[in-house]
Short mmCIF file of C-alpha atoms in Angstrom, two decimals:
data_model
loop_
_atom_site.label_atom_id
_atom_site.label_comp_id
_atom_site.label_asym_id
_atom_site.label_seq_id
_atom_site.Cartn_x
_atom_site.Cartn_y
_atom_site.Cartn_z
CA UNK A 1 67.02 -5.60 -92.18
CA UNK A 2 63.58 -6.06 -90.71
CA UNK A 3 62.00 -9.36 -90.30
CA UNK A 4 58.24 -10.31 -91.27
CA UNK A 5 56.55 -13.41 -89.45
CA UNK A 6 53.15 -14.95 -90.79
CA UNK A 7 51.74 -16.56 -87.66
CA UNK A 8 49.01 -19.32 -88.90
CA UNK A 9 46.59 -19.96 -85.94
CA UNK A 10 43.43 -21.94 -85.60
CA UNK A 11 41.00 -19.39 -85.32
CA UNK A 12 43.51 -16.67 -88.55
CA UNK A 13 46.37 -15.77 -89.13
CA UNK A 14 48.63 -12.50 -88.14
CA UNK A 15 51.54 -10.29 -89.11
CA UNK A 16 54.18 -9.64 -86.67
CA UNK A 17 56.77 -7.35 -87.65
CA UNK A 18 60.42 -5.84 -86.79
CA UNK A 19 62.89 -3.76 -88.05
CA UNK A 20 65.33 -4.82 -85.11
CA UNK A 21 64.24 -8.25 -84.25
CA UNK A 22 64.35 -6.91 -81.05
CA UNK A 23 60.70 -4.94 -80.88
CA UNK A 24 57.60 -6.22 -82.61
CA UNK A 25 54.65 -5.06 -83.79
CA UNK A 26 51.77 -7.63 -84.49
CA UNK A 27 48.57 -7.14 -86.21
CA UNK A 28 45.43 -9.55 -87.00
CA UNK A 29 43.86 -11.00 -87.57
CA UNK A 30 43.02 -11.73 -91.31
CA UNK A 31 41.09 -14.86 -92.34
CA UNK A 32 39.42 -14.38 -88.75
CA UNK A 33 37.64 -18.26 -87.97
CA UNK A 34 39.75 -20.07 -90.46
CA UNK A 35 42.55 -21.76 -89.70
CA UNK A 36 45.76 -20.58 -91.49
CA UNK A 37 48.19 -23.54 -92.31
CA UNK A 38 51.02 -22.59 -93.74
CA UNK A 39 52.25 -20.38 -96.28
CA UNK A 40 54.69 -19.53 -99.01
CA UNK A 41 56.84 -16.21 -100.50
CA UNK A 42 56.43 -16.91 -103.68
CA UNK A 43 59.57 -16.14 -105.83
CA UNK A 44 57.50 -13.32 -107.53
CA UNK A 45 56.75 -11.56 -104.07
CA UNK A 46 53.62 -12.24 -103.49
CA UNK A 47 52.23 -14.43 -100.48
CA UNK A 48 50.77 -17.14 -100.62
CA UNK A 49 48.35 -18.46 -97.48
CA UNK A 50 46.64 -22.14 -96.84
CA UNK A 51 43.54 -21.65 -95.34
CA UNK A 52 40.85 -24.20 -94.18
CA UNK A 53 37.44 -24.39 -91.97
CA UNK A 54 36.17 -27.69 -90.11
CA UNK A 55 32.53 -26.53 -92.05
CA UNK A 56 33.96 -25.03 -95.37
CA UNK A 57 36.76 -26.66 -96.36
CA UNK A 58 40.55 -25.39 -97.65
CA UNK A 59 41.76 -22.94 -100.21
CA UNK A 60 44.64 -20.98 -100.99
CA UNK A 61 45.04 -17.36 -100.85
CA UNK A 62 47.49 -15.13 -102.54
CA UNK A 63 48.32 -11.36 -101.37
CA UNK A 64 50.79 -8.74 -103.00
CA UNK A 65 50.50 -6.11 -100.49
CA UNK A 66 49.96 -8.08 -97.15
CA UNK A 67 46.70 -6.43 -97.04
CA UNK A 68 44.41 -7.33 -99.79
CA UNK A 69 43.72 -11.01 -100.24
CA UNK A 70 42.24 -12.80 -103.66
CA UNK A 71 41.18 -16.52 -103.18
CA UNK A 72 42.98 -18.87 -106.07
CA UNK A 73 40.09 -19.40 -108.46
CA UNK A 74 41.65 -23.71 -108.13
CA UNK A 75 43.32 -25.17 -105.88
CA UNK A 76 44.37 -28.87 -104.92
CA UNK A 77 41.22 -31.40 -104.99
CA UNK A 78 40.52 -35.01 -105.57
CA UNK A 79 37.93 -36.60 -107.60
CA UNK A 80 34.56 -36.16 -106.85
CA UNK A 81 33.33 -39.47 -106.13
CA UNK A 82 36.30 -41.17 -104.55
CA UNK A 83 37.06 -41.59 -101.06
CA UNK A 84 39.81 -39.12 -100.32
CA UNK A 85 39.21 -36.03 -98.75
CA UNK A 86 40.98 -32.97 -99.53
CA UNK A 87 40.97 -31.19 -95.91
CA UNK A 88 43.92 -28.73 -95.69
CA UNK A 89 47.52 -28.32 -97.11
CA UNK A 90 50.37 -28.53 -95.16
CA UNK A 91 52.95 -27.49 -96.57
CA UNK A 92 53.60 -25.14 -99.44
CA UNK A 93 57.15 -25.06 -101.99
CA UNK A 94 58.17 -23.64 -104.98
CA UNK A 95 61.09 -24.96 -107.12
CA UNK A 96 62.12 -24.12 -110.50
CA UNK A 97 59.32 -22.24 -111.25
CA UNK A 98 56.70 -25.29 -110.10
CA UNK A 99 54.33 -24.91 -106.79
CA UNK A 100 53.94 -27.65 -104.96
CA UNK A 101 51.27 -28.47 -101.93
CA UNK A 102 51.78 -31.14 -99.67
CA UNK A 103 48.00 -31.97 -98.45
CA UNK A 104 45.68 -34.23 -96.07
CA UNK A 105 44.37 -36.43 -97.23
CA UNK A 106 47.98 -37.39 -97.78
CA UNK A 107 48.72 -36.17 -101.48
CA UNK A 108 50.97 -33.81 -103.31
CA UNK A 109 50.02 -31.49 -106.02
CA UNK A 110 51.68 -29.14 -108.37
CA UNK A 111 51.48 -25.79 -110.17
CA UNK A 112 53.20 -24.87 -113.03
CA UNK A 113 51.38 -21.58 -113.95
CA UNK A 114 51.23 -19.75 -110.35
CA UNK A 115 48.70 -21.61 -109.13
CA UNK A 116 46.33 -21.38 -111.31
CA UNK A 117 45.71 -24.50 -111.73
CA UNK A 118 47.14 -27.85 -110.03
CA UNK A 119 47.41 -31.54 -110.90
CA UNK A 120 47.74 -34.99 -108.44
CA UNK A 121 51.42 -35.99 -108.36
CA UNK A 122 50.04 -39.28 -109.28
CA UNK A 123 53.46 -41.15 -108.80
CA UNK A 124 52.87 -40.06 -105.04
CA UNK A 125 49.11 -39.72 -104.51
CA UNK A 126 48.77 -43.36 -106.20
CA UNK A 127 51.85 -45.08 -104.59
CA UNK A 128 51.70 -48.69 -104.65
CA UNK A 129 51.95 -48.72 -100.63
CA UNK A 130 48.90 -46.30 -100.45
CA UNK A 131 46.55 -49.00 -98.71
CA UNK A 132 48.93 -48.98 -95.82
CA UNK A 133 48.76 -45.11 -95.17
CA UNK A 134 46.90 -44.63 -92.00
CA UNK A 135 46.38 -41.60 -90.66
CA UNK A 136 48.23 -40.55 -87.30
CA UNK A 137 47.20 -38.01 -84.45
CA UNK A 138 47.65 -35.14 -87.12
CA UNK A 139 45.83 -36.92 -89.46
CA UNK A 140 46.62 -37.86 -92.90
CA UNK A 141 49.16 -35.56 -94.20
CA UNK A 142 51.65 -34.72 -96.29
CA UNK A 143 53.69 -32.12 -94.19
CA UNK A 144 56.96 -31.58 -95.62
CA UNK A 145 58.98 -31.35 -99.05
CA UNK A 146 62.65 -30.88 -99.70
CA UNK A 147 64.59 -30.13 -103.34
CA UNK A 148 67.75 -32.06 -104.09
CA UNK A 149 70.29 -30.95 -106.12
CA UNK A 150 69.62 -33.12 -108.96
CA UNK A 151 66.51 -31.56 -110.86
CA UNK A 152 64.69 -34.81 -110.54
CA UNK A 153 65.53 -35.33 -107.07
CA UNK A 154 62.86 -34.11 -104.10
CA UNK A 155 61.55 -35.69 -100.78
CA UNK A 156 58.33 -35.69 -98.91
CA UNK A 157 57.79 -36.95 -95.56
CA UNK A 158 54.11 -38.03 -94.81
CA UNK A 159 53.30 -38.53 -90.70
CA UNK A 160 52.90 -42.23 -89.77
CA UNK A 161 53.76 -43.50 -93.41
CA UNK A 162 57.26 -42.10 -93.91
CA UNK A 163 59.85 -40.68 -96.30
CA UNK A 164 59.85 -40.93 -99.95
CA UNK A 165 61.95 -40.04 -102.59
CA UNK A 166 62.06 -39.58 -106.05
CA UNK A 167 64.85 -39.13 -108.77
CA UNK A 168 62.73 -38.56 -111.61
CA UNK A 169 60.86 -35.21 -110.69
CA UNK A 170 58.35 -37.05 -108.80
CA UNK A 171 57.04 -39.67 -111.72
CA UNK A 172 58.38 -42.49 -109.08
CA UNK A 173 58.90 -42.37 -105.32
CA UNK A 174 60.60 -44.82 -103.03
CA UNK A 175 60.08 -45.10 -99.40
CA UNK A 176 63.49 -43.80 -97.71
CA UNK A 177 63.13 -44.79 -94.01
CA UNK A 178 65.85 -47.57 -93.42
CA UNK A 179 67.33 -47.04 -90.23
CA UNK A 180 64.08 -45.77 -88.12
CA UNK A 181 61.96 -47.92 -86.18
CA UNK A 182 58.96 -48.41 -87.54
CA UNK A 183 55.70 -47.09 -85.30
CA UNK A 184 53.05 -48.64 -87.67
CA UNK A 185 53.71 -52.21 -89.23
CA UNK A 186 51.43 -53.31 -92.38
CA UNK A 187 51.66 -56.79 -93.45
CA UNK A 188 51.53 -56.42 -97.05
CA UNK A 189 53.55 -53.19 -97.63
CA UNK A 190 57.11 -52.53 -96.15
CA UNK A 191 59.00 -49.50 -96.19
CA UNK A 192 56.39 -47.62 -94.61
CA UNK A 193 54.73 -46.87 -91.41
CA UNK A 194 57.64 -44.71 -90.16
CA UNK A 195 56.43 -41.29 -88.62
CA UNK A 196 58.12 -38.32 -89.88
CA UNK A 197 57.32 -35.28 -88.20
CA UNK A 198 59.69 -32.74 -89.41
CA UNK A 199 62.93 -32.98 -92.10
CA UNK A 200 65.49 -30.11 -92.52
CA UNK A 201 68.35 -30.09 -94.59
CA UNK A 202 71.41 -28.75 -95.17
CA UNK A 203 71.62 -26.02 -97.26
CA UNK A 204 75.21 -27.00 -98.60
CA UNK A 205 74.71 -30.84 -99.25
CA UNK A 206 71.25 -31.63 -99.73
CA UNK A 207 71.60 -34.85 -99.11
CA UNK A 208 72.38 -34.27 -95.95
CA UNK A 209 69.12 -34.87 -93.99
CA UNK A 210 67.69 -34.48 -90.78
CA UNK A 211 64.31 -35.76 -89.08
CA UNK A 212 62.57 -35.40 -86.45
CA UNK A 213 60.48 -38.02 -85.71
CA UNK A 214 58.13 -39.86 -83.81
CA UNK A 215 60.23 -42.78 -82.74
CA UNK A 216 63.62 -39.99 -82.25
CA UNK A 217 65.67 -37.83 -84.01
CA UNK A 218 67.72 -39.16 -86.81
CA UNK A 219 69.59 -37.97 -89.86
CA UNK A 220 71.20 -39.48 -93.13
CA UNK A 221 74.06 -38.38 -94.87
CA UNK A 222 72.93 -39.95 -98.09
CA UNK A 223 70.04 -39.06 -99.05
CA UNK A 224 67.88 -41.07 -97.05
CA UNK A 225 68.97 -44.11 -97.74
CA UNK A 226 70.01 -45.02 -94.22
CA UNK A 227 69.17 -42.98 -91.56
CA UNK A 228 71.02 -43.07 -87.82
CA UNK A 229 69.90 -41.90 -84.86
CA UNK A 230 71.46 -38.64 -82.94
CA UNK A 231 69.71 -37.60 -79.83
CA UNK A 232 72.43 -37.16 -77.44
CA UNK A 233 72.43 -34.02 -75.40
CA UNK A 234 68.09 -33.81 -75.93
CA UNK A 235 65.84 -34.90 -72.89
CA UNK A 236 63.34 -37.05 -75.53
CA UNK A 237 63.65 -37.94 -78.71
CA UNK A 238 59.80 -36.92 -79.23
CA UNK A 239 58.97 -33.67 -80.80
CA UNK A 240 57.84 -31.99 -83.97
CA UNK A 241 59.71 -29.11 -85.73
CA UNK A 242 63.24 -29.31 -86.82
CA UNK A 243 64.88 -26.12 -88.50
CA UNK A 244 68.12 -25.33 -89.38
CA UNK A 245 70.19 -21.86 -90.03
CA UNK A 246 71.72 -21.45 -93.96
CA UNK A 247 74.90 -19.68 -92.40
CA UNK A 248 75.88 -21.28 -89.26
CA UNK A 249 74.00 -24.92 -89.91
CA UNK A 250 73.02 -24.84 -86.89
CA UNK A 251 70.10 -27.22 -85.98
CA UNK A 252 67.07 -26.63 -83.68
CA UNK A 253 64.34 -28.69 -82.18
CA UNK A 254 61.51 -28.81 -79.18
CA UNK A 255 61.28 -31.92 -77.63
CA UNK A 256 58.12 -33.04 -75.82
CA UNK A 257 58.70 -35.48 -72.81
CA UNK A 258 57.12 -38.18 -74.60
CA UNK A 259 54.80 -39.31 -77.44
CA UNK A 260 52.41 -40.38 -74.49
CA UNK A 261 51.97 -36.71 -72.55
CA UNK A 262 53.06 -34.30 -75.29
CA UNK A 263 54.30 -31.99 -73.16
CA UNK A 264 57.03 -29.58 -72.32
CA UNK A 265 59.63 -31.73 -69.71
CA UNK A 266 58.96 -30.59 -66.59
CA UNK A 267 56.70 -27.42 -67.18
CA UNK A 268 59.90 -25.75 -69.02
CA UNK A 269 59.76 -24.45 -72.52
CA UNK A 270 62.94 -25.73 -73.78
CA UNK A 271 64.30 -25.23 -77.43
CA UNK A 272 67.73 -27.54 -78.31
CA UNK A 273 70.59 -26.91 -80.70
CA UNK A 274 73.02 -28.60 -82.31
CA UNK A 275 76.41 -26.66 -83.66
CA UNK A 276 77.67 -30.10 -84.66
CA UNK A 277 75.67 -31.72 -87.61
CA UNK A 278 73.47 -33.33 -84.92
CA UNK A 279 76.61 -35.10 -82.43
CA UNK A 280 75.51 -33.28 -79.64
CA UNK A 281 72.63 -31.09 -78.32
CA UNK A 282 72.33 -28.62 -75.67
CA UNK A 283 69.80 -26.23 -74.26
CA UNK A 284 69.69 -22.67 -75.96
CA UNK A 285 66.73 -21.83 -74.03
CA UNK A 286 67.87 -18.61 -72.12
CA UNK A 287 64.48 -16.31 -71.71
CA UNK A 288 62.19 -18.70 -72.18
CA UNK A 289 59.48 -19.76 -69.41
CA UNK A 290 61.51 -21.88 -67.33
CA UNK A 291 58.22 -23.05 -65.32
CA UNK A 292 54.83 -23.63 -65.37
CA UNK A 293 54.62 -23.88 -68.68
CA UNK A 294 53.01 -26.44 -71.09
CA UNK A 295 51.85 -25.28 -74.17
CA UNK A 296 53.66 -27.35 -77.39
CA UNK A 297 55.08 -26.68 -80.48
CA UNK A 298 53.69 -27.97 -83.69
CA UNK A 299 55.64 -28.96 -86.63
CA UNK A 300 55.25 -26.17 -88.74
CA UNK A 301 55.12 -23.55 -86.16
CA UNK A 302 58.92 -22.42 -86.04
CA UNK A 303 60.93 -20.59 -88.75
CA UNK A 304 64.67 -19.51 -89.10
CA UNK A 305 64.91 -16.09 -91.37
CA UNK A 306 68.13 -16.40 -92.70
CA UNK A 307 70.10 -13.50 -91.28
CA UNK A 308 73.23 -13.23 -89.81
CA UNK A 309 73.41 -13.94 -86.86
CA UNK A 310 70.15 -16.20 -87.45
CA UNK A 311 66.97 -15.40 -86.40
CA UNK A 312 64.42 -18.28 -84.97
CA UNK A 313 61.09 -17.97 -84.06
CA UNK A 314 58.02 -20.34 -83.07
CA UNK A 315 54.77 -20.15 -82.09
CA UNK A 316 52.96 -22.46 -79.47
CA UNK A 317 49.87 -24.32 -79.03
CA UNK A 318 49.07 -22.16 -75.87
CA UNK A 319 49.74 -18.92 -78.11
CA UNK A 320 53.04 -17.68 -77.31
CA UNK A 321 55.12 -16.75 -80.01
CA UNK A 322 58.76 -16.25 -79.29
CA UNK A 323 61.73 -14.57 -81.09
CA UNK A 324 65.53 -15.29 -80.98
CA UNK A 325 67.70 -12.64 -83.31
CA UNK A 326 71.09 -14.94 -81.96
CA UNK A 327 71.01 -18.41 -82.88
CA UNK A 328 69.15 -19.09 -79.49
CA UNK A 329 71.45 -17.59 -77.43
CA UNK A 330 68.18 -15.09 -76.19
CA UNK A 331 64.83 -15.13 -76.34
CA UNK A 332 62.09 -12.57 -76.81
CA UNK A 333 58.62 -13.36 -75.56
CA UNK A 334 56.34 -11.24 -77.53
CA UNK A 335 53.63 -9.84 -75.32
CA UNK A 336 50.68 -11.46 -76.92
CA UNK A 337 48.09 -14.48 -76.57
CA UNK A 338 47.16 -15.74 -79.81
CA UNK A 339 44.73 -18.82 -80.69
CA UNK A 340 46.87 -22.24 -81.18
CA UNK A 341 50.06 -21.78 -83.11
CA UNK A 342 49.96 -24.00 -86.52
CA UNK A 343 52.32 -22.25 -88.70
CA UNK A 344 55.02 -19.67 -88.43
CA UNK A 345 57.49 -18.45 -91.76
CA UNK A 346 59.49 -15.51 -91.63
CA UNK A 347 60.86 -13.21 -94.61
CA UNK A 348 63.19 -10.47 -94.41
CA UNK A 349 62.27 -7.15 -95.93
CA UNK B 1 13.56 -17.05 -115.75
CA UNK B 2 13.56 -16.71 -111.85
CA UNK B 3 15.24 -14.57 -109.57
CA UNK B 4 16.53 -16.22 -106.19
CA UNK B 5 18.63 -14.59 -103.82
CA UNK B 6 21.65 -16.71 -102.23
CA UNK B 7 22.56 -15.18 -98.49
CA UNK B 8 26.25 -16.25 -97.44
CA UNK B 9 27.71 -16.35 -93.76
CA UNK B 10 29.91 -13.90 -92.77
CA UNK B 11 33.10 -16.54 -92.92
CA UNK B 12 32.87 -16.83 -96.29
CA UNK B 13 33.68 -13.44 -96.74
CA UNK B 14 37.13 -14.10 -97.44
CA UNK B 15 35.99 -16.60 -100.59
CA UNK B 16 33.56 -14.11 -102.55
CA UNK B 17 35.96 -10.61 -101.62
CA UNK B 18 33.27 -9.38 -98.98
CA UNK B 19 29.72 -10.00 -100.70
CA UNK B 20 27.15 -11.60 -99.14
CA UNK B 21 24.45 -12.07 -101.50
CA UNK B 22 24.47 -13.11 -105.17
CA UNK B 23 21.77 -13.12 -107.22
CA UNK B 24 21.12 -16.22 -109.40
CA UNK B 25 18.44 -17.49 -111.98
CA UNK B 26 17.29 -20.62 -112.62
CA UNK B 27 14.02 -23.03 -113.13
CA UNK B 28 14.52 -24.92 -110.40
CA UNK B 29 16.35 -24.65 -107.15
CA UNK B 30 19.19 -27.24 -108.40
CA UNK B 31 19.74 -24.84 -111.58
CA UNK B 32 19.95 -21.97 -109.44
CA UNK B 33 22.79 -23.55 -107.25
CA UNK B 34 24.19 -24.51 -110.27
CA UNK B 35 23.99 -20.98 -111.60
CA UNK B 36 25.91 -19.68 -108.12
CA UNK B 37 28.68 -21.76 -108.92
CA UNK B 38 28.86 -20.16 -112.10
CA UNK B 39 28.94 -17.06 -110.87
CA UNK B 40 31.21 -17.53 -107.98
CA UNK B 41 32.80 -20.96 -108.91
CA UNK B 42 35.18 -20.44 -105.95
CA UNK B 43 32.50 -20.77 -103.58
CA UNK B 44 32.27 -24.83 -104.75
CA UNK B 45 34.70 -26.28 -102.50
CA UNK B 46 33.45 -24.18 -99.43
CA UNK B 47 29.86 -25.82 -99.60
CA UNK B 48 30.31 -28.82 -101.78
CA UNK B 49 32.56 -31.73 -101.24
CA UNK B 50 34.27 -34.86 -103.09
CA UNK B 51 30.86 -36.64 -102.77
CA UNK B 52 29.14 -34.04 -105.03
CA UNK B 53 26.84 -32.98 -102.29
CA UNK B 54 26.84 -30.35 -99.82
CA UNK B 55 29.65 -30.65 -97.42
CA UNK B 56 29.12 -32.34 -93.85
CA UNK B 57 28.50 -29.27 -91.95
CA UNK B 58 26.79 -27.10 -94.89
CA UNK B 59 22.96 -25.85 -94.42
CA UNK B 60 21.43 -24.98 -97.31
CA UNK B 61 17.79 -23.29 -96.89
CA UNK B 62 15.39 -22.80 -99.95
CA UNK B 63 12.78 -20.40 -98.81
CA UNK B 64 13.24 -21.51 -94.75
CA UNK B 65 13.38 -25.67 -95.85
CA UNK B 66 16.67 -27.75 -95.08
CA UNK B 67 17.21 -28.83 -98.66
CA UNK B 68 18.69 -31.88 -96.87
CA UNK B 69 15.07 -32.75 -96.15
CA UNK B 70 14.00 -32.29 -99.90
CA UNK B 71 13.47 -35.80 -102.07
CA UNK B 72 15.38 -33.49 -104.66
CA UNK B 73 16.53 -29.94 -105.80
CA UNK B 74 14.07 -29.81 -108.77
CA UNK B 75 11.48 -28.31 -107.62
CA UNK B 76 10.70 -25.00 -109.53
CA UNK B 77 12.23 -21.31 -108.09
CA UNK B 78 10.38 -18.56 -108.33
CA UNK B 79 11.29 -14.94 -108.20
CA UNK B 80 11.57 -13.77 -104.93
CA UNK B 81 12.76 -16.78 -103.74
CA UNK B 82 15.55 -17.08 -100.24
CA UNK B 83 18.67 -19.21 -100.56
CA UNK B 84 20.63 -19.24 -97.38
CA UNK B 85 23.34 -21.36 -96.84
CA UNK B 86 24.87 -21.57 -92.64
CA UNK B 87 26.92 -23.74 -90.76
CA UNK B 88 25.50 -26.82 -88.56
CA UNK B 89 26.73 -26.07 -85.45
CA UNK B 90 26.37 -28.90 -83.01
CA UNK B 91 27.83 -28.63 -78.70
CA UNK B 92 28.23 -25.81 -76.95
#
């Protein structure tokens, strides 16, 4: 079964493709200048891409063919006249038949006909903590949503504010961060200012959790509700993406030396694993630059594909995009230089 | 009524399918602009933003003026007229 990557970069977004996982073919760019953010196979086939300019602003873009693209005639926005900005989405789900887009300015939005047209998860967008959201490095943004079981039940994790949760399909959300050190203190509104980078879950038990973020990597066995920390085995507790494989569960991550350098330990482009739920992790790194190099991975920028053994791939902010076909046991470096590496998702076809 | 034609940058390609220039029709230049959303409505977040005016980094010329230094966009259009909307580009 071949494998199909969408690599978002800052300056478009490209196809690299394999019917081995072993050679690749890429091609791009499309949406050359924009920046491509993430995307989204919709359940119907087609593809879905977030796109967004420093001078023009964000949209979404849907494709059936991988070829021809069609701008959504709506997208996410907030009111005119108020003082949130709608500057690019981050992440892009679909769930029971619903879209959802996780934006900056922090928000969340939905889609119940396709995308067509798309409404303000106000239970979110107007929490009652929102005048202690402040924006982090990244910016404002609401980067990453996971389903529970439970129809009502779904999570979002927005950097330097937190977790939430809800348990009513999203009329109500809680902030879930007990257990993680807080890297932004408000006065007037607790449970926030918690940095969430990246969440994975397991595919079994989705209250199972796991996060990467800012102040370490953590995971909760209960939803959220408490979270504990599990680093041992990584060289920093600092990094962005976290991903984990349906079959095997295994976990991966990139950690940067530290929150104050953002950079690959000691010039080597490392990726970790965990085989273990997150006890222990070790280096799975084998054919990866083991030296002078210091480009970083962002936290949408790696993907698992599913198969069997499980494929993982990431792109970097130097360019590089790398393939694994075995769980990390080896590493592909595709022969390419791309522009900065913001998104990566990978299909089988 | 008047005929104006609206000139697009090439990164906007992706928004209108490839064209570059729309004709629109209107008294003044704010009904024409209104009349280019109409016609392309997905151009409006691309050059206009949540404060209802022309985004940051959006140049809109009428007939080789920055509309930015306009009091207003009602003065009258006439047929023939030039809308071009660029980028501000500022550093190197």
């Amino acid at each position: 079964m071949g494998v199909r990557l969408l690599v978002g970069t800052a300056k478009g977004g490209f196809w690299a493709t394999s019917g081995d996982r072993r050679t690749w073919e890429v091609a791009g760019p499309f949406f050359k200048g924009w920046r491509v953010t993430t995307a989204l196979r919709m359940k119907d086939g087609r593809v879905m891409a977030a796109v967004a300019s420093d001078i023009y602003g964000p949209a979404l873009q849907v494709t059936e063919d991988f070829e021809r693209w069609e701008q959504l005639p709506a997208g996410p926005a907030y009111p005119e006249g108020g003082d949130r900005r709608f500057r690019e989405i981050w992440t892009l789900k679909e769930k029971a038949g619903v879209l959802y887009a996780g934006v900056q300015d922090a928000g969340l939005f939905s889609s119940a006909d396709g995308g067509a047209s798309w409404r303000a998860v106000e239970g979110l967008n107007e929490h009652s903590t929102r005048g202690g959201w402040v924006p982090g490095a990244g910016g404002l943004c609401c980067h990453a949503l996971l389903f529970g079981d439970d129809p009502g039940r779904m999570w979002c994790g927005i950097s330097a504010v937190g977790v939430f949760r809800t348990d009513d399909g999203g009329k109500t959300w809680t902030p879930r961060n007990e257990g993680v050190p807080c890297a932004i203190e408000d006065k007037e509104h607790k449970g926030i200012g918690t940095c969430v980078h990246g969440l994975a879950q397991d595919p079994d038990d989705p209250n199972r959790l796991f996060r990467q973020d800012h102040l370490g990597m953590f995971r909760s066995a209960d939803g959220g509700d408490r979270w504990e920390r599990n680093e041992q085995g990584l060289p920093s507790g600092f990094g962005f993406p976290i991903e984990i494989d349906r079959a095997t569960k295994t976990l991966f991550a990139i950690p940067q030396e530290s929150d104050q350098h953002r950079l690959p330990a000691g010039g080597a482009l490392r990726v970790f694993r965990s085989t273990d739920g997150g006890d222990s992790w070790r280096s799975a790194s084998q054919g990866l630059p083991s030296r002078d190099f210091f480009g970083t991975v962002l936290r949408g920028a790696m993907a698992v594909d599913g198969l069997d053994p499980g494929g993982l791939y990431f792109g970097t902010s130097a360019g590089t995009l790398h393939a694994s076909s075995d769980l990390g046991e080896s590493w592909t470096n595709l022969p390419v230089a791309l522009p900065r590496v913001l998104h990566v998702s990978a299909w089988t076809e | 009524m008047p005929e104006a034609t609206v000139s697009l940058p090439s990164l906007l390609e992706p928004v209108t399918g490839g064209v570059r220039e729309i004709t629109v029709s209107g008294g003044t230049l704010r009904e024409a602009l209104a009349d280019l959303l109409v016609r392309e409505p997905r151009l409006r977040p691309h050059l206009f933003d949540e404060t209802g005016g022309l985004r940051e980094h959006v140049l809109c010329f009428h007939n080789g003026t920055n509309t930015r230094w306009l009091d207003h966009w009602d003065g009258p259009l006439s047929d023939g007229d030039a809308i071009l909307f660029m980028q501000a580009v500022s550093g190197g």
